[in-house]
C-alpha cells in the first residue's frame, strides 16, 4: 500500500504536469540598443521582454502585456528594488511561462492563441512613466520608465508590429495601470486602419481613505510621480485639471481616453484591500492581518468595511459612462490579476458573470460580437470565484 508521503509526491507531480500542459515557456529578449538612449531599468541595465510569435491567421495581430509588480515611491524603496528582477534585467528569469491570455493553445485561449503575444518586463517602478535625466552618483538609480516604454515599442514595431491589423495593450496590477496611462499613446503608434484596444486587469486603483481615515494611497501615488518625474508622461487632459499625483488614479482620467478599453477587476481586489483599505500603517496592531490573508477569516465588521470599499470602487467606475467602447467584468471575488492565470482566464471552473468567462467577455468585446459591461452582486454571492488565500510572508504592502 502506498503511504501518504508517496501519494502527496504523486499528486504534486500530477499538478506540475497539468500546469505545464496549460502553459508554454518563452525566452527573454534584451533591448540592448535602448541603453544608448538612456532607456534603462532602475540599475541601468537594458529593458527586456518575451515574445511568442503569432501564426496562421494571427500573424499580424499583437497582444502586448505589461508585467505588474507595484511601484517604488522614494530612493529607499527604489534601492530595495534595484538589485532584484523588478529593478534589473540582470536578475530576470531567462524564460517565463505564458498562460491565460498569453497561452498559445486554442483550448486555453480561444481568441488570442495565435497572435504575437508579448510580455514586457517591469523594472522601472513607475508603471513606465518616469523620466529624469540626472542620475545620482551615489545611488546610481535611473528613473527612465517612459523611455523604456518608447524603446520597447520601437523594437516591437521593427519586428512586425508596425503591420498590425489587430492589437491590444494589456497588463496586470501596475501593468494594468500602465495599459490605462499609455492606452492612447499605444494606439497612436499603430496603423490608422488597425483595430486597437486596451485591457486593464486589476489596474483600476481607487483613491479612498484607509481604515484609520487617512488618504494613504493618494500620498503614495504623489510620491511616485515626484520621485520618477512622471508628470510629463501622464495624460495632459488630467494634469491640466488636477495635481499630478491624482492623475495616477484611473478614476480621474479614464473618461478622457479615446481608445476603446476594457476593465477586468475584482470589486474586492485583494491588493487594494491589503494596501489601500487596510495598509499596515493604518493597522499597527495587526487586526486585519488574518482577514487580508483569507477573506473567510474576516469578521462581520471587517466585511462591512469591505462592502463599503466595494461601493466606493463602483462609484469610481461611474465616470466610464455608458459607452459600449468601455467594457467591464467586475466580479465580487477576493482576487488580483485574473487574465494571466489559466484558472481564472478560461477553464471549466473559471469565474463567471452572466454565465460568461473573462476570456469570452474580452473576446466578444474586442471583436464586437457583443458588448460586455457586467458588475457582480456583493460578496459572497458568486460561487464561481477563485478567492485568493495568501501565505503570511506574501504580504507586500505600500
mmCIF file of N, CA and C in Angstrom, residues 109-234:
data_model
loop_
_atom_site.group_PDB
_atom_site.id
_atom_site.type_symbol
_atom_site.label_atom_id
_atom_site.label_comp_id
_atom_site.label_asym_id
_atom_site.label_seq_id
_atom_site.Cartn_x
_atom_site.Cartn_y
_atom_site.Cartn_z
ATOM 1 N N UNK A 109 -7.151 29.531 -24.812
ATOM 2 C CA UNK A 109 -7.144 30.960 -25.147
ATOM 3 C C UNK A 109 -7.771 31.145 -26.525
ATOM 4 N N UNK A 110 -9.085 30.945 -26.644
ATOM 5 C CA UNK A 110 -9.739 30.806 -27.947
ATOM 6 C C UNK A 110 -9.533 31.949 -28.933
ATOM 7 N N UNK A 111 -9.484 33.180 -28.462
ATOM 8 C CA UNK A 111 -9.454 34.315 -29.387
ATOM 9 C C UNK A 111 -8.062 34.859 -29.694
ATOM 10 N N UNK A 112 -7.090 34.608 -28.808
ATOM 11 C CA UNK A 112 -5.791 35.270 -28.981
ATOM 12 C C UNK A 112 -4.611 34.295 -29.035
ATOM 13 N N UNK A 113 -4.884 32.994 -29.101
ATOM 14 C CA UNK A 113 -3.825 31.979 -29.010
ATOM 15 C C UNK A 113 -2.787 32.077 -30.114
ATOM 16 N N UNK A 114 -3.201 32.521 -31.310
ATOM 17 C CA UNK A 114 -2.270 32.553 -32.447
ATOM 18 C C UNK A 114 -1.762 33.954 -32.764
ATOM 19 N N UNK A 115 -2.001 34.895 -31.862
ATOM 20 C CA UNK A 115 -1.460 36.244 -32.023
ATOM 21 C C UNK A 115 0.019 36.275 -31.640
ATOM 22 N N UNK A 116 0.711 37.324 -32.049
ATOM 23 C CA UNK A 116 2.022 37.630 -31.473
ATOM 24 C C UNK A 116 1.747 38.090 -30.043
ATOM 25 N N UNK A 117 2.255 37.326 -29.076
ATOM 26 C CA UNK A 117 1.990 37.620 -27.662
ATOM 27 C C UNK A 117 3.289 38.035 -26.972
ATOM 28 N N UNK A 118 3.261 39.214 -26.335
ATOM 29 C CA UNK A 118 4.459 39.803 -25.748
ATOM 30 C C UNK A 118 4.239 40.072 -24.265
ATOM 31 N N UNK A 119 5.218 39.712 -23.454
ATOM 32 C CA UNK A 119 5.200 40.070 -22.028
ATOM 33 C C UNK A 119 6.364 41.026 -21.797
ATOM 34 N N UNK A 120 6.054 42.281 -21.511
ATOM 35 C CA UNK A 120 7.102 43.283 -21.275
ATOM 36 C C UNK A 120 7.439 43.296 -19.794
ATOM 37 N N UNK A 121 8.710 43.089 -19.500
ATOM 38 C CA UNK A 121 9.144 43.011 -18.113
ATOM 39 C C UNK A 121 9.176 44.398 -17.473
ATOM 40 N N UNK A 122 8.924 44.413 -16.183
ATOM 41 C CA UNK A 122 8.763 45.652 -15.417
ATOM 42 C C UNK A 122 9.980 45.865 -14.527
ATOM 43 N N UNK A 123 10.718 46.945 -14.775
ATOM 44 C CA UNK A 123 11.941 47.163 -13.990
ATOM 45 C C UNK A 123 12.200 48.627 -13.684
ATOM 46 N N UNK A 124 11.157 49.477 -13.810
ATOM 47 C CA UNK A 124 11.374 50.911 -13.572
ATOM 48 C C UNK A 124 10.662 51.438 -12.340
ATOM 49 N N UNK A 125 9.625 50.724 -11.862
ATOM 50 C CA UNK A 125 8.945 51.116 -10.630
ATOM 51 C C UNK A 125 7.982 52.273 -10.742
ATOM 52 N N UNK A 126 7.595 52.658 -11.981
ATOM 53 C CA UNK A 126 6.705 53.813 -12.138
ATOM 54 C C UNK A 126 5.577 53.565 -13.138
ATOM 55 N N UNK A 127 5.275 52.322 -13.430
ATOM 56 C CA UNK A 127 4.304 51.994 -14.480
ATOM 57 C C UNK A 127 4.693 52.657 -15.805
ATOM 58 N N UNK A 128 6.004 52.662 -16.077
ATOM 59 C CA UNK A 128 6.555 53.144 -17.341
ATOM 60 C C UNK A 128 6.245 54.621 -17.602
ATOM 61 N N UNK A 129 6.304 55.438 -16.540
ATOM 62 C CA UNK A 129 6.021 56.869 -16.705
ATOM 63 C C UNK A 129 7.216 57.768 -16.374
ATOM 64 N N UNK A 130 8.206 57.266 -15.670
ATOM 65 C CA UNK A 130 9.289 58.114 -15.179
ATOM 66 C C UNK A 130 10.240 58.602 -16.269
ATOM 67 N N UNK A 131 10.816 59.776 -16.058
ATOM 68 C CA UNK A 131 11.849 60.271 -16.976
ATOM 69 C C UNK A 131 12.627 61.420 -16.345
ATOM 70 N N UNK A 132 13.654 61.065 -15.616
ATOM 71 C CA UNK A 132 14.580 62.049 -15.069
ATOM 72 C C UNK A 132 15.943 61.849 -15.723
ATOM 73 N N UNK A 133 16.515 62.929 -16.221
ATOM 74 C CA UNK A 133 17.803 62.827 -16.911
ATOM 75 C C UNK A 133 18.937 62.543 -15.945
ATOM 76 N N UNK A 134 18.923 63.239 -14.797
ATOM 77 C CA UNK A 134 20.045 63.126 -13.862
ATOM 78 C C UNK A 134 20.056 61.775 -13.155
ATOM 79 N N UNK A 135 21.266 61.273 -12.918
ATOM 80 C CA UNK A 135 21.454 60.024 -12.178
ATOM 81 C C UNK A 135 22.338 60.335 -10.973
ATOM 82 N N UNK A 136 21.812 60.101 -9.783
ATOM 83 C CA UNK A 136 22.581 60.368 -8.566
ATOM 84 C C UNK A 136 23.828 59.478 -8.546
ATOM 85 N N UNK A 137 25.018 60.071 -8.424
ATOM 86 C CA UNK A 137 26.250 59.262 -8.452
ATOM 87 C C UNK A 137 26.375 58.284 -7.291
ATOM 88 N N UNK A 138 25.679 58.557 -6.201
ATOM 89 C CA UNK A 138 25.748 57.653 -5.046
ATOM 90 C C UNK A 138 24.806 56.459 -5.206
ATOM 91 N N UNK A 139 23.557 56.741 -5.520
ATOM 92 C CA UNK A 139 22.567 55.654 -5.624
ATOM 93 C C UNK A 139 22.609 54.950 -6.974
ATOM 94 N N UNK A 140 23.031 55.676 -8.013
ATOM 95 C CA UNK A 140 23.031 55.142 -9.383
ATOM 96 C C UNK A 140 21.644 54.648 -9.810
ATOM 97 N N UNK A 141 20.612 55.330 -9.326
ATOM 98 C CA UNK A 141 19.252 54.987 -9.721
ATOM 99 C C UNK A 141 18.875 55.733 -10.997
ATOM 100 N N UNK A 142 18.268 54.998 -11.931
ATOM 101 C CA UNK A 142 17.813 55.575 -13.190
ATOM 102 C C UNK A 142 16.280 55.567 -13.190
ATOM 103 N N UNK A 143 15.687 56.748 -13.342
ATOM 104 C CA UNK A 143 14.226 56.857 -13.392
ATOM 105 C C UNK A 143 13.832 57.113 -14.840
ATOM 106 N N UNK A 144 13.661 56.029 -15.602
ATOM 107 C CA UNK A 144 13.520 56.150 -17.061
ATOM 108 C C UNK A 144 12.383 55.301 -17.636
ATOM 109 N N UNK A 145 11.345 55.073 -16.863
ATOM 110 C CA UNK A 145 10.274 54.182 -17.305
ATOM 111 C C UNK A 145 9.644 54.561 -18.629
ATOM 112 N N UNK A 146 9.417 55.863 -18.853
ATOM 113 C CA UNK A 146 8.791 56.303 -20.103
ATOM 114 C C UNK A 146 9.702 56.025 -21.296
ATOM 115 N N UNK A 147 10.995 56.168 -21.098
ATOM 116 C CA UNK A 147 11.932 55.865 -22.181
ATOM 117 C C UNK A 147 11.945 54.366 -22.479
ATOM 118 N N UNK A 148 11.815 53.561 -21.426
ATOM 119 C CA UNK A 148 11.750 52.109 -21.623
ATOM 120 C C UNK A 148 10.530 51.754 -22.471
ATOM 121 N N UNK A 149 9.385 52.352 -22.146
ATOM 122 C CA UNK A 149 8.175 52.119 -22.932
ATOM 123 C C UNK A 149 8.430 52.432 -24.402
ATOM 124 N N UNK A 150 8.990 53.602 -24.672
ATOM 125 C CA UNK A 150 9.223 54.034 -26.051
ATOM 126 C C UNK A 150 10.208 53.109 -26.769
ATOM 127 N N UNK A 151 11.273 52.711 -26.093
ATOM 128 C CA UNK A 151 12.302 51.867 -26.718
ATOM 129 C C UNK A 151 11.768 50.469 -27.030
ATOM 130 N N UNK A 152 11.015 49.899 -26.106
ATOM 131 C CA UNK A 152 10.457 48.562 -26.339
ATOM 132 C C UNK A 152 9.412 48.617 -27.453
ATOM 133 N N UNK A 153 8.571 49.638 -27.468
ATOM 134 C CA UNK A 153 7.591 49.775 -28.537
ATOM 135 C C UNK A 153 8.285 49.875 -29.894
ATOM 136 N N UNK A 154 9.364 50.666 -29.961
ATOM 137 C CA UNK A 154 10.092 50.813 -31.213
ATOM 138 C C UNK A 154 10.676 49.487 -31.672
ATOM 139 N N UNK A 155 11.194 48.711 -30.737
ATOM 140 C CA UNK A 155 11.769 47.409 -31.075
ATOM 141 C C UNK A 155 10.693 46.468 -31.616
ATOM 142 N N UNK A 156 9.521 46.492 -30.999
ATOM 143 C CA UNK A 156 8.430 45.630 -31.450
ATOM 144 C C UNK A 156 7.884 46.078 -32.808
ATOM 145 N N UNK A 157 7.859 47.375 -33.050
ATOM 146 C CA UNK A 157 7.411 47.879 -34.354
ATOM 147 C C UNK A 157 8.305 47.355 -35.470
ATOM 148 N N UNK A 158 9.610 47.337 -35.219
ATOM 149 C CA UNK A 158 10.543 46.832 -36.238
ATOM 150 C C UNK A 158 10.428 45.322 -36.421
ATOM 151 N N UNK A 159 9.863 44.644 -35.443
ATOM 152 C CA UNK A 159 9.716 43.182 -35.528
ATOM 153 C C UNK A 159 8.348 42.763 -36.069
ATOM 154 N N UNK A 160 7.631 43.727 -36.626
ATOM 155 C CA UNK A 160 6.380 43.414 -37.304
ATOM 156 C C UNK A 160 5.149 44.077 -36.758
ATOM 157 N N UNK A 161 5.232 44.702 -35.586
ATOM 158 C CA UNK A 161 4.036 45.310 -35.011
ATOM 159 C C UNK A 161 3.550 46.503 -35.837
ATOM 160 N N UNK A 162 4.443 47.081 -36.642
ATOM 161 C CA UNK A 162 4.040 48.208 -37.495
ATOM 162 C C UNK A 162 3.002 47.776 -38.529
ATOM 163 N N UNK A 163 2.897 46.467 -38.778
ATOM 164 C CA UNK A 163 1.925 45.937 -39.739
ATOM 165 C C UNK A 163 0.688 45.357 -39.059
ATOM 166 N N UNK A 164 0.494 45.689 -37.798
ATOM 167 C CA UNK A 164 -0.616 45.106 -37.033
ATOM 168 C C UNK A 164 -1.972 45.433 -37.646
ATOM 169 N N UNK A 165 -2.821 44.399 -37.697
ATOM 170 C CA UNK A 165 -4.212 44.588 -38.104
ATOM 171 C C UNK A 165 -5.124 44.670 -36.886
ATOM 172 N N UNK A 166 -4.759 43.890 -35.866
ATOM 173 C CA UNK A 166 -5.462 43.921 -34.583
ATOM 174 C C UNK A 166 -4.415 44.015 -33.481
ATOM 175 N N UNK A 167 -4.676 44.780 -32.441
ATOM 176 C CA UNK A 167 -3.693 44.909 -31.362
ATOM 177 C C UNK A 167 -4.375 45.255 -30.048
ATOM 178 N N UNK A 168 -3.790 44.723 -28.983
ATOM 179 C CA UNK A 168 -4.257 45.021 -27.620
ATOM 180 C C UNK A 168 -3.053 45.334 -26.754
ATOM 181 N N UNK A 169 -3.134 46.413 -25.997
ATOM 182 C CA UNK A 169 -2.172 46.656 -24.922
ATOM 183 C C UNK A 169 -2.882 46.253 -23.632
ATOM 184 N N UNK A 170 -2.225 45.421 -22.842
ATOM 185 C CA UNK A 170 -2.851 44.950 -21.613
ATOM 186 C C UNK A 170 -1.813 44.883 -20.505
ATOM 187 N N UNK A 171 -2.256 44.493 -19.332
ATOM 188 C CA UNK A 171 -1.333 44.389 -18.212
ATOM 189 C C UNK A 171 -2.094 44.071 -16.948
ATOM 190 N N UNK A 172 -1.351 43.636 -15.940
ATOM 191 C CA UNK A 172 -1.942 43.254 -14.664
ATOM 192 C C UNK A 172 -1.358 44.120 -13.561
ATOM 193 N N UNK A 173 -2.210 44.617 -12.661
ATOM 194 C CA UNK A 173 -1.791 45.399 -11.499
ATOM 195 C C UNK A 173 -1.095 46.686 -11.946
ATOM 196 N N UNK A 174 0.174 46.886 -11.556
ATOM 197 C CA UNK A 174 0.898 48.073 -12.022
ATOM 198 C C UNK A 174 0.968 48.071 -13.545
ATOM 199 N N UNK A 175 0.970 46.869 -14.151
ATOM 200 C CA UNK A 175 0.917 46.755 -15.609
ATOM 201 C C UNK A 175 -0.457 47.108 -16.143
ATOM 202 N N UNK A 176 -1.508 46.809 -15.362
ATOM 203 C CA UNK A 176 -2.850 47.212 -15.746
ATOM 204 C C UNK A 176 -3.005 48.719 -15.725
ATOM 205 N N UNK A 177 -2.337 49.367 -14.775
ATOM 206 C CA UNK A 177 -2.322 50.831 -14.749
ATOM 207 C C UNK A 177 -1.538 51.361 -15.949
ATOM 208 N N UNK A 178 -0.453 50.677 -16.312
ATOM 209 C CA UNK A 178 0.327 51.060 -17.498
ATOM 210 C C UNK A 178 -0.550 51.072 -18.740
ATOM 211 N N UNK A 179 -1.392 50.042 -18.897
ATOM 212 C CA UNK A 179 -2.230 49.964 -20.092
ATOM 213 C C UNK A 179 -3.272 51.078 -20.127
ATOM 214 N N UNK A 180 -3.648 51.606 -18.970
ATOM 215 C CA UNK A 180 -4.558 52.755 -18.918
ATOM 216 C C UNK A 180 -3.802 54.039 -19.273
ATOM 217 N N UNK A 181 -2.678 54.256 -18.592
ATOM 218 C CA UNK A 181 -1.921 55.501 -18.778
ATOM 219 C C UNK A 181 -1.365 55.647 -20.192
ATOM 220 N N UNK A 182 -1.041 54.512 -20.834
ATOM 221 C CA UNK A 182 -0.426 54.546 -22.163
ATOM 222 C C UNK A 182 -1.383 54.118 -23.268
ATOM 223 N N UNK A 183 -2.659 53.979 -22.958
ATOM 224 C CA UNK A 183 -3.625 53.464 -23.926
ATOM 225 C C UNK A 183 -3.631 54.265 -25.233
ATOM 226 N N UNK A 184 -3.890 55.544 -25.161
ATOM 227 C CA UNK A 184 -3.955 56.364 -26.378
ATOM 228 C C UNK A 184 -2.585 56.485 -27.039
ATOM 229 N N UNK A 185 -1.533 56.472 -26.251
ATOM 230 C CA UNK A 185 -0.169 56.551 -26.797
ATOM 231 C C UNK A 185 0.141 55.299 -27.636
ATOM 232 N N UNK A 186 -0.278 54.154 -27.147
ATOM 233 C CA UNK A 186 -0.087 52.900 -27.881
ATOM 234 C C UNK A 186 -0.861 52.928 -29.193
ATOM 235 N N UNK A 187 -2.089 53.414 -29.128
ATOM 236 C CA UNK A 187 -2.914 53.461 -30.324
ATOM 237 C C UNK A 187 -2.252 54.327 -31.418
ATOM 238 N N UNK A 188 -1.643 55.436 -30.997
ATOM 239 C CA UNK A 188 -1.032 56.374 -31.945
ATOM 240 C C UNK A 188 0.172 55.776 -32.670
ATOM 241 N N UNK A 189 0.762 54.722 -32.120
ATOM 242 C CA UNK A 189 1.929 54.099 -32.736
ATOM 243 C C UNK A 189 1.580 53.183 -33.902
ATOM 244 N N UNK A 190 0.327 52.762 -33.984
ATOM 245 C CA UNK A 190 -0.063 51.711 -34.920
ATOM 246 C C UNK A 190 -0.827 52.266 -36.123
ATOM 247 N N UNK A 191 -0.932 51.460 -37.190
ATOM 248 C CA UNK A 191 -1.615 51.948 -38.403
ATOM 249 C C UNK A 191 -3.028 52.440 -38.123
ATOM 250 N N UNK A 192 -3.423 53.493 -38.828
ATOM 251 C CA UNK A 192 -4.737 54.100 -38.604
ATOM 252 C C UNK A 192 -5.862 53.112 -38.853
ATOM 253 N N UNK A 193 -5.650 52.174 -39.772
ATOM 254 C CA UNK A 193 -6.695 51.208 -40.113
ATOM 255 C C UNK A 193 -6.764 50.005 -39.196
ATOM 256 N N UNK A 194 -5.851 49.905 -38.253
ATOM 257 C CA UNK A 194 -5.826 48.749 -37.355
ATOM 258 C C UNK A 194 -6.891 48.873 -36.268
ATOM 259 N N UNK A 195 -7.411 47.720 -35.826
ATOM 260 C CA UNK A 195 -8.310 47.704 -34.675
ATOM 261 C C UNK A 195 -7.421 47.619 -33.434
ATOM 262 N N UNK A 196 -7.408 48.664 -32.627
ATOM 263 C CA UNK A 196 -6.538 48.749 -31.456
ATOM 264 C C UNK A 196 -7.384 49.038 -30.223
ATOM 265 N N UNK A 197 -7.202 48.217 -29.192
ATOM 266 C CA UNK A 197 -7.946 48.412 -27.952
ATOM 267 C C UNK A 197 -7.033 48.156 -26.757
ATOM 268 N N UNK A 198 -7.511 48.518 -25.583
ATOM 269 C CA UNK A 198 -6.719 48.392 -24.363
ATOM 270 C C UNK A 198 -7.467 47.542 -23.343
ATOM 271 N N UNK A 199 -6.704 46.852 -22.516
ATOM 272 C CA UNK A 199 -7.274 45.969 -21.491
ATOM 273 C C UNK A 199 -6.508 46.167 -20.187
ATOM 274 N N UNK A 200 -7.213 46.513 -19.137
ATOM 275 C CA UNK A 200 -6.586 46.679 -17.825
ATOM 276 C C UNK A 200 -7.102 45.617 -16.872
ATOM 277 N N UNK A 201 -6.184 44.810 -16.354
ATOM 278 C CA UNK A 201 -6.516 43.769 -15.388
ATOM 279 C C UNK A 201 -6.002 44.198 -14.014
ATOM 280 N N UNK A 202 -6.918 44.389 -13.075
ATOM 281 C CA UNK A 202 -6.569 44.774 -11.697
ATOM 282 C C UNK A 202 -5.749 46.055 -11.656
ATOM 283 N N UNK A 203 -6.021 46.969 -12.587
ATOM 284 C CA UNK A 203 -5.285 48.227 -12.641
ATOM 285 C C UNK A 203 -6.100 49.442 -12.240
ATOM 286 N N UNK A 204 -7.366 49.227 -11.845
ATOM 287 C CA UNK A 204 -8.235 50.344 -11.508
ATOM 288 C C UNK A 204 -8.137 50.631 -10.007
ATOM 289 N N UNK A 205 -7.033 51.257 -9.633
ATOM 290 C CA UNK A 205 -6.779 51.597 -8.233
ATOM 291 C C UNK A 205 -7.574 52.853 -7.884
ATOM 292 N N UNK A 206 -8.252 52.811 -6.745
ATOM 293 C CA UNK A 206 -9.109 53.952 -6.400
ATOM 294 C C UNK A 206 -8.505 54.786 -5.268
ATOM 295 N N UNK A 207 -8.890 56.045 -5.273
ATOM 296 C CA UNK A 207 -8.440 56.993 -4.262
ATOM 297 C C UNK A 207 -9.472 57.062 -3.148
ATOM 298 N N UNK A 208 -9.135 56.476 -2.015
ATOM 299 C CA UNK A 208 -10.070 56.465 -0.891
ATOM 300 C C UNK A 208 -9.298 56.426 0.424
ATOM 301 N N UNK A 209 -9.979 56.639 1.517
ATOM 302 C CA UNK A 209 -9.329 56.631 2.828
ATOM 303 C C UNK A 209 -9.153 55.199 3.325
ATOM 304 N N UNK A 210 -8.113 54.990 4.142
ATOM 305 C CA UNK A 210 -7.904 53.681 4.744
ATOM 306 C C UNK A 210 -8.724 53.562 6.034
ATOM 307 N N UNK A 211 -8.580 52.458 6.726
ATOM 308 C CA UNK A 211 -9.401 52.206 7.917
ATOM 309 C C UNK A 211 -9.120 53.189 9.061
ATOM 310 N N UNK A 212 -8.007 53.903 8.984
ATOM 311 C CA UNK A 212 -7.709 54.910 10.010
ATOM 312 C C UNK A 212 -8.210 56.293 9.606
ATOM 313 N N UNK A 213 -8.752 56.407 8.384
ATOM 314 C CA UNK A 213 -9.268 57.690 7.905
ATOM 315 C C UNK A 213 -8.251 58.513 7.142
ATOM 316 N N UNK A 214 -7.092 57.927 6.826
ATOM 317 C CA UNK A 214 -6.016 58.646 6.142
ATOM 318 C C UNK A 214 -6.039 58.371 4.640
ATOM 319 N N UNK A 215 -5.677 59.402 3.851
ATOM 320 C CA UNK A 215 -5.558 59.236 2.389
ATOM 321 C C UNK A 215 -4.167 58.669 2.065
ATOM 322 N N UNK A 216 -3.873 57.502 2.559
ATOM 323 C CA UNK A 216 -2.540 56.915 2.423
ATOM 324 C C UNK A 216 -2.148 56.706 0.962
ATOM 325 N N UNK A 217 -3.043 56.162 0.157
ATOM 326 C CA UNK A 217 -2.692 55.828 -1.221
ATOM 327 C C UNK A 217 -2.491 57.089 -2.069
ATOM 328 N N UNK A 218 -3.225 58.154 -1.759
ATOM 329 C CA UNK A 218 -3.042 59.410 -2.505
ATOM 330 C C UNK A 218 -1.638 59.975 -2.266
ATOM 331 N N UNK A 219 -1.196 59.926 -1.037
ATOM 332 C CA UNK A 219 0.157 60.383 -0.718
ATOM 333 C C UNK A 219 1.196 59.511 -1.407
ATOM 334 N N UNK A 220 0.972 58.198 -1.393
ATOM 335 C CA UNK A 220 1.903 57.252 -2.006
ATOM 336 C C UNK A 220 2.035 57.493 -3.508
ATOM 337 N N UNK A 221 0.924 57.642 -4.192
ATOM 338 C CA UNK A 221 0.966 57.877 -5.643
ATOM 339 C C UNK A 221 1.629 59.218 -5.974
ATOM 340 N N UNK A 222 1.381 60.232 -5.157
ATOM 341 C CA UNK A 222 2.023 61.537 -5.373
ATOM 342 C C UNK A 222 3.545 61.420 -5.244
ATOM 343 N N UNK A 223 3.990 60.605 -4.306
ATOM 344 C CA UNK A 223 5.431 60.401 -4.115
ATOM 345 C C UNK A 223 6.047 59.667 -5.305
ATOM 346 N N UNK A 224 5.326 58.727 -5.888
ATOM 347 C CA UNK A 224 5.823 58.020 -7.074
ATOM 348 C C UNK A 224 6.043 59.015 -8.202
ATOM 349 N N UNK A 225 5.036 59.824 -8.466
ATOM 350 C CA UNK A 225 5.099 60.793 -9.564
ATOM 351 C C UNK A 225 6.256 61.769 -9.357
ATOM 352 N N UNK A 226 6.452 62.239 -8.135
ATOM 353 C CA UNK A 226 7.530 63.188 -7.845
ATOM 354 C C UNK A 226 8.901 62.525 -7.957
ATOM 355 N N UNK A 227 9.036 61.330 -7.401
ATOM 356 C CA UNK A 227 10.328 60.626 -7.409
ATOM 357 C C UNK A 227 10.793 60.328 -8.824
ATOM 358 N N UNK A 228 9.885 59.907 -9.674
ATOM 359 C CA UNK A 228 10.249 59.470 -11.026
ATOM 360 C C UNK A 228 10.167 60.576 -12.073
ATOM 361 N N UNK A 229 9.659 61.742 -11.713
ATOM 362 C CA UNK A 229 9.491 62.794 -12.718
ATOM 363 C C UNK A 229 8.468 62.398 -13.761
ATOM 364 N N UNK A 230 7.348 61.848 -13.305
ATOM 365 C CA UNK A 230 6.361 61.255 -14.209
ATOM 366 C C UNK A 230 5.391 62.241 -14.835
ATOM 367 N N UNK A 231 5.303 63.447 -14.308
ATOM 368 C CA UNK A 231 4.207 64.337 -14.684
ATOM 369 C C UNK A 231 4.105 64.547 -16.193
ATOM 370 N N UNK A 232 5.226 64.673 -16.893
ATOM 371 C CA UNK A 232 5.153 64.961 -18.332
ATOM 372 C C UNK A 232 4.680 63.775 -19.153
ATOM 373 N N UNK A 233 4.601 62.605 -18.530
ATOM 374 C CA UNK A 233 4.149 61.425 -19.256
ATOM 375 C C UNK A 233 2.766 60.948 -18.811
ATOM 376 N N UNK A 234 2.106 61.741 -17.971
ATOM 377 C CA UNK A 234 0.728 61.470 -17.596
ATOM 378 C C UNK A 234 -0.198 62.227 -18.544
#
